[in-house]
């Protein structure tokens, strides 16, 4: 690095430090370009993206057909609001329902908005259809969850930092330990309207629930008329080696929540998906979003879905992920406590005696691999699902270097 470019990076970091809220702690890399699984910084250094924007880039950076769809839609019409119809929303929602196997979908923008939509929908279903007394609805959530950052959602987080200073919080949420079906059964009562769960916890540290948990939870929800709400914002759309992570246990939720990769890394697109029994509780004026379902987002969403289906990304994720995980498990490292995950959603847990995960991520950065720690002890490897084996081999060799003595 020359003195001139050094100072360019430093000038950028200083500017951001000066003008931005300090609500993140990013690696000190300043990116200016990307294509497929690779990104490059302002000095032209190339890095393999092993985070893919927390799984919002399953299709890779700037996938040509998603960029093509976005550009051509931008030349025609970008925003109507839901006060008028547009010709893109119908085809997008119909494809989304086809892929997910549900009757209806409600388009939003960010993941947190889709979770909020699901909460409102299930509460109203509880009052109008199930017959729960007014303002008594309860939704069961799991310890160590991550469902977004709105005040209602952080109110039922078990992470102190997510809540500290942000109360008072929305009542009506009951917490159980993740993966514990007895606790779920015990928590259900006549006012329970929903069970909100990540089929594999991403931000919580790539935590895989015990086998049978999802299917048992499904049975309990069915038996007690409780809506099974699957937050597949991170796990869905191929990430875990199936189209949806619930598919691993052949579980069909009542409400499915998708986001992140639905926008193909180009534009925020999320959706809450359910059958008419749930969706029809919404009447005009009950709920909305200025940007939700806009023609640009709908065109991008449709193209993003098509890439996942046409390029068989769930199968790729399954094959490449199993290979990568096997290689990591066979590798003897003094620092690795456990390797866990499904498909290309992989967590490498660092032993407490080896410190935290952050320095390993910094060492990977120096070797051309961008990965990010989650929950202090876990390095998450979640590359674009379009990644090729050669690039994954490169990531593996660098990871082995960093994780050996
Ligand atoms: C990222 C994420 C969200 C929140 O999505 P945003 O687009 O950041 O609002 C919710 N649930 C899960 C499981 C996520 O991974």
PDB file of C-alpha atoms in Angstrom, residues 31-153:
ATOM      1  CA  UNK A  31     -15.197  -1.496  -0.817  1.00  0.00           C
ATOM      2  CA  UNK A  32     -15.920   0.092  -4.137  1.00  0.00           C
ATOM      3  CA  UNK A  33     -16.777  -2.792  -6.457  1.00  0.00           C
ATOM      4  CA  UNK A  34     -18.087  -6.320  -6.598  1.00  0.00           C
ATOM      5  CA  UNK A  35     -18.945  -9.115  -8.980  1.00  0.00           C
ATOM      6  CA  UNK A  36     -20.170 -12.615  -8.183  1.00  0.00           C
ATOM      7  CA  UNK A  37     -18.433 -13.822  -5.023  1.00  0.00           C
ATOM      8  CA  UNK A  38     -15.720 -11.163  -5.119  1.00  0.00           C
ATOM      9  CA  UNK A  39     -15.440  -7.554  -3.980  1.00  0.00           C
ATOM     10  CA  UNK A  40     -12.586  -5.089  -4.218  1.00  0.00           C
ATOM     11  CA  UNK A  41     -11.554  -2.115  -2.138  1.00  0.00           C
ATOM     12  CA  UNK A  42     -10.493   1.422  -3.065  1.00  0.00           C
ATOM     13  CA  UNK A  43      -6.908   0.220  -3.483  1.00  0.00           C
ATOM     14  CA  UNK A  44      -7.883  -2.555  -5.843  1.00  0.00           C
ATOM     15  CA  UNK A  45      -7.356  -5.387  -3.302  1.00  0.00           C
ATOM     16  CA  UNK A  46      -9.713  -8.274  -4.035  1.00  0.00           C
ATOM     17  CA  UNK A  47     -11.590 -10.207  -1.355  1.00  0.00           C
ATOM     18  CA  UNK A  48     -13.811 -13.258  -1.383  1.00  0.00           C
ATOM     19  CA  UNK A  49     -17.108 -12.299   0.235  1.00  0.00           C
ATOM     20  CA  UNK A  50     -17.826 -15.011   2.789  1.00  0.00           C
ATOM     21  CA  UNK A  51     -20.610 -13.062   4.489  1.00  0.00           C
ATOM     22  CA  UNK A  52     -22.767 -12.040   1.516  1.00  0.00           C
ATOM     23  CA  UNK A  53     -24.444  -9.246   3.453  1.00  0.00           C
ATOM     24  CA  UNK A  54     -25.889 -11.649   6.036  1.00  0.00           C
ATOM     25  CA  UNK A  55     -27.342 -13.802   3.214  1.00  0.00           C
ATOM     26  CA  UNK A  56     -28.876 -10.928   1.255  1.00  0.00           C
ATOM     27  CA  UNK A  57     -26.477 -11.763  -1.595  1.00  0.00           C
ATOM     28  CA  UNK A  58     -27.304 -15.436  -2.181  1.00  0.00           C
ATOM     29  CA  UNK A  59     -27.228 -14.740  -5.929  1.00  0.00           C
ATOM     30  CA  UNK A  60     -23.823 -13.015  -5.686  1.00  0.00           C
ATOM     31  CA  UNK A  61     -22.903  -9.403  -6.350  1.00  0.00           C
ATOM     32  CA  UNK A  62     -24.575  -7.748  -9.336  1.00  0.00           C
ATOM     33  CA  UNK A  63     -26.082 -10.878 -10.836  1.00  0.00           C
ATOM     34  CA  UNK A  64     -26.585  -9.923 -14.497  1.00  0.00           C
ATOM     35  CA  UNK A  65     -30.228 -10.944 -14.735  1.00  0.00           C
ATOM     36  CA  UNK A  66     -31.169  -9.116 -11.526  1.00  0.00           C
ATOM     37  CA  UNK A  67     -29.280  -5.987 -12.587  1.00  0.00           C
ATOM     38  CA  UNK A  68     -30.883  -6.304 -16.033  1.00  0.00           C
ATOM     39  CA  UNK A  69     -34.376  -6.494 -14.552  1.00  0.00           C
ATOM     40  CA  UNK A  70     -33.670  -3.523 -12.278  1.00  0.00           C
ATOM     41  CA  UNK A  71     -32.272  -1.377 -15.079  1.00  0.00           C
ATOM     42  CA  UNK A  72     -35.093  -2.071 -17.477  1.00  0.00           C
ATOM     43  CA  UNK A  73     -37.722  -1.425 -14.801  1.00  0.00           C
ATOM     44  CA  UNK A  74     -35.981   1.827 -13.872  1.00  0.00           C
ATOM     45  CA  UNK A  75     -36.492   3.015 -17.434  1.00  0.00           C
ATOM     46  CA  UNK A  76     -40.243   2.490 -17.151  1.00  0.00           C
ATOM     47  CA  UNK A  77     -41.729   3.014 -13.695  1.00  0.00           C
ATOM     48  CA  UNK A  78     -40.227   2.834 -10.202  1.00  0.00           C
ATOM     49  CA  UNK A  79     -42.869   3.835  -7.671  1.00  0.00           C
ATOM     50  CA  UNK A  80     -46.625   4.096  -7.600  1.00  0.00           C
ATOM     51  CA  UNK A  81     -47.454   3.597  -3.915  1.00  0.00           C
ATOM     52  CA  UNK A  82     -50.277   1.186  -3.238  1.00  0.00           C
ATOM     53  CA  UNK A  83     -52.811   3.916  -4.002  1.00  0.00           C
ATOM     54  CA  UNK A  84     -52.620   2.648  -7.586  1.00  0.00           C
ATOM     55  CA  UNK A  85     -51.856  -0.719  -9.162  1.00  0.00           C
ATOM     56  CA  UNK A  86     -48.669  -1.451 -11.063  1.00  0.00           C
ATOM     57  CA  UNK A  87     -48.030  -4.205 -13.592  1.00  0.00           C
ATOM     58  CA  UNK A  88     -45.091  -5.781 -11.700  1.00  0.00           C
ATOM     59  CA  UNK A  89     -46.526  -6.647  -8.291  1.00  0.00           C
ATOM     60  CA  UNK A  90     -48.979  -9.338  -9.457  1.00  0.00           C
ATOM     61  CA  UNK A  91     -46.439 -11.426 -11.406  1.00  0.00           C
ATOM     62  CA  UNK A  92     -43.967 -11.140  -8.505  1.00  0.00           C
ATOM     63  CA  UNK A  93     -46.439 -12.234  -5.829  1.00  0.00           C
ATOM     64  CA  UNK A  94     -47.771 -15.026  -7.999  1.00  0.00           C
ATOM     65  CA  UNK A  95     -44.222 -16.392  -8.462  1.00  0.00           C
ATOM     66  CA  UNK A  96     -43.557 -16.036  -4.738  1.00  0.00           C
ATOM     67  CA  UNK A  97     -46.705 -17.988  -3.881  1.00  0.00           C
ATOM     68  CA  UNK A  98     -45.796 -20.629  -6.458  1.00  0.00           C
ATOM     69  CA  UNK A  99     -42.289 -21.113  -5.011  1.00  0.00           C
ATOM     70  CA  UNK A 100     -43.428 -21.123  -1.381  1.00  0.00           C
ATOM     71  CA  UNK A 101     -46.711 -23.006  -1.826  1.00  0.00           C
ATOM     72  CA  UNK A 102     -48.932 -20.447  -0.108  1.00  0.00           C
ATOM     73  CA  UNK A 103     -52.050 -18.636  -1.281  1.00  0.00           C
ATOM     74  CA  UNK A 104     -51.107 -15.021  -0.642  1.00  0.00           C
ATOM     75  CA  UNK A 105     -48.185 -12.700  -0.002  1.00  0.00           C
ATOM     76  CA  UNK A 106     -47.896  -9.187   1.412  1.00  0.00           C
ATOM     77  CA  UNK A 107     -44.868  -7.286   0.104  1.00  0.00           C
ATOM     78  CA  UNK A 108     -42.757  -5.095   2.375  1.00  0.00           C
ATOM     79  CA  UNK A 109     -39.182  -3.821   2.195  1.00  0.00           C
ATOM     80  CA  UNK A 110     -37.013  -4.801   5.141  1.00  0.00           C
ATOM     81  CA  UNK A 111     -37.052  -7.987   7.152  1.00  0.00           C
ATOM     82  CA  UNK A 112     -38.141  -6.260  10.343  1.00  0.00           C
ATOM     83  CA  UNK A 113     -41.200  -4.850   8.557  1.00  0.00           C
ATOM     84  CA  UNK A 114     -42.171  -8.318   7.348  1.00  0.00           C
ATOM     85  CA  UNK A 115     -41.829  -9.663  10.907  1.00  0.00           C
ATOM     86  CA  UNK A 116     -43.994  -6.799  12.193  1.00  0.00           C
ATOM     87  CA  UNK A 117     -46.517  -7.615   9.474  1.00  0.00           C
ATOM     88  CA  UNK A 118     -46.582 -11.257  10.585  1.00  0.00           C
ATOM     89  CA  UNK A 119     -47.089 -10.233  14.228  1.00  0.00           C
ATOM     90  CA  UNK A 120     -49.981  -7.929  13.345  1.00  0.00           C
ATOM     91  CA  UNK A 121     -51.558 -10.530  11.073  1.00  0.00           C
ATOM     92  CA  UNK A 122     -51.371 -13.340  13.624  1.00  0.00           C
ATOM     93  CA  UNK A 123     -52.626 -11.154  16.463  1.00  0.00           C
ATOM     94  CA  UNK A 124     -55.620 -10.040  14.406  1.00  0.00           C
ATOM     95  CA  UNK A 125     -56.247 -13.639  13.335  1.00  0.00           C
ATOM     96  CA  UNK A 126     -56.194 -14.566  17.008  1.00  0.00           C
ATOM     97  CA  UNK A 127     -58.885 -12.010  17.866  1.00  0.00           C
ATOM     98  CA  UNK A 128     -61.107 -12.323  14.800  1.00  0.00           C
ATOM     99  CA  UNK A 129     -60.817 -16.005  13.941  1.00  0.00           C
ATOM    100  CA  UNK A 130     -59.530 -17.919  16.965  1.00  0.00           C
ATOM    101  CA  UNK A 131     -61.584 -15.816  19.420  1.00  0.00           C
ATOM    102  CA  UNK A 132     -58.904 -14.676  21.865  1.00  0.00           C
ATOM    103  CA  UNK A 133     -60.208 -11.924  24.224  1.00  0.00           C
ATOM    104  CA  UNK A 134     -59.187  -8.382  23.276  1.00  0.00           C
ATOM    105  CA  UNK A 135     -55.551  -7.438  23.995  1.00  0.00           C
ATOM    106  CA  UNK A 136     -54.738 -10.850  25.481  1.00  0.00           C
ATOM    107  CA  UNK A 137     -52.942 -12.427  22.508  1.00  0.00           C
ATOM    108  CA  UNK A 138     -49.598 -14.057  23.239  1.00  0.00           C
ATOM    109  CA  UNK A 139     -46.844 -14.962  20.811  1.00  0.00           C
ATOM    110  CA  UNK A 140     -44.173 -17.431  21.904  1.00  0.00           C
ATOM    111  CA  UNK A 141     -40.605 -16.601  20.850  1.00  0.00           C
ATOM    112  CA  UNK A 142     -37.242 -18.275  21.441  1.00  0.00           C
ATOM    113  CA  UNK A 143     -34.289 -17.314  23.576  1.00  0.00           C
ATOM    114  CA  UNK A 144     -31.327 -16.034  21.541  1.00  0.00           C
ATOM    115  CA  UNK A 145     -33.662 -14.964  18.710  1.00  0.00           C
ATOM    116  CA  UNK A 146     -32.999 -12.334  16.110  1.00  0.00           C
ATOM    117  CA  UNK A 147     -35.986 -10.936  14.225  1.00  0.00           C
ATOM    118  CA  UNK A 148     -34.922  -7.342  13.557  1.00  0.00           C
ATOM    119  CA  UNK A 149     -34.531  -4.013  15.300  1.00  0.00           C
ATOM    120  CA  UNK A 150     -37.895  -2.288  15.729  1.00  0.00           C
ATOM    121  CA  UNK A 151     -38.971  -1.433  19.272  1.00  0.00           C
ATOM    122  CA  UNK A 152     -41.554  -4.244  19.355  1.00  0.00           C
ATOM    123  CA  UNK A 153     -39.058  -6.799  18.053  1.00  0.00           C
TER     124      UNK A 153
END
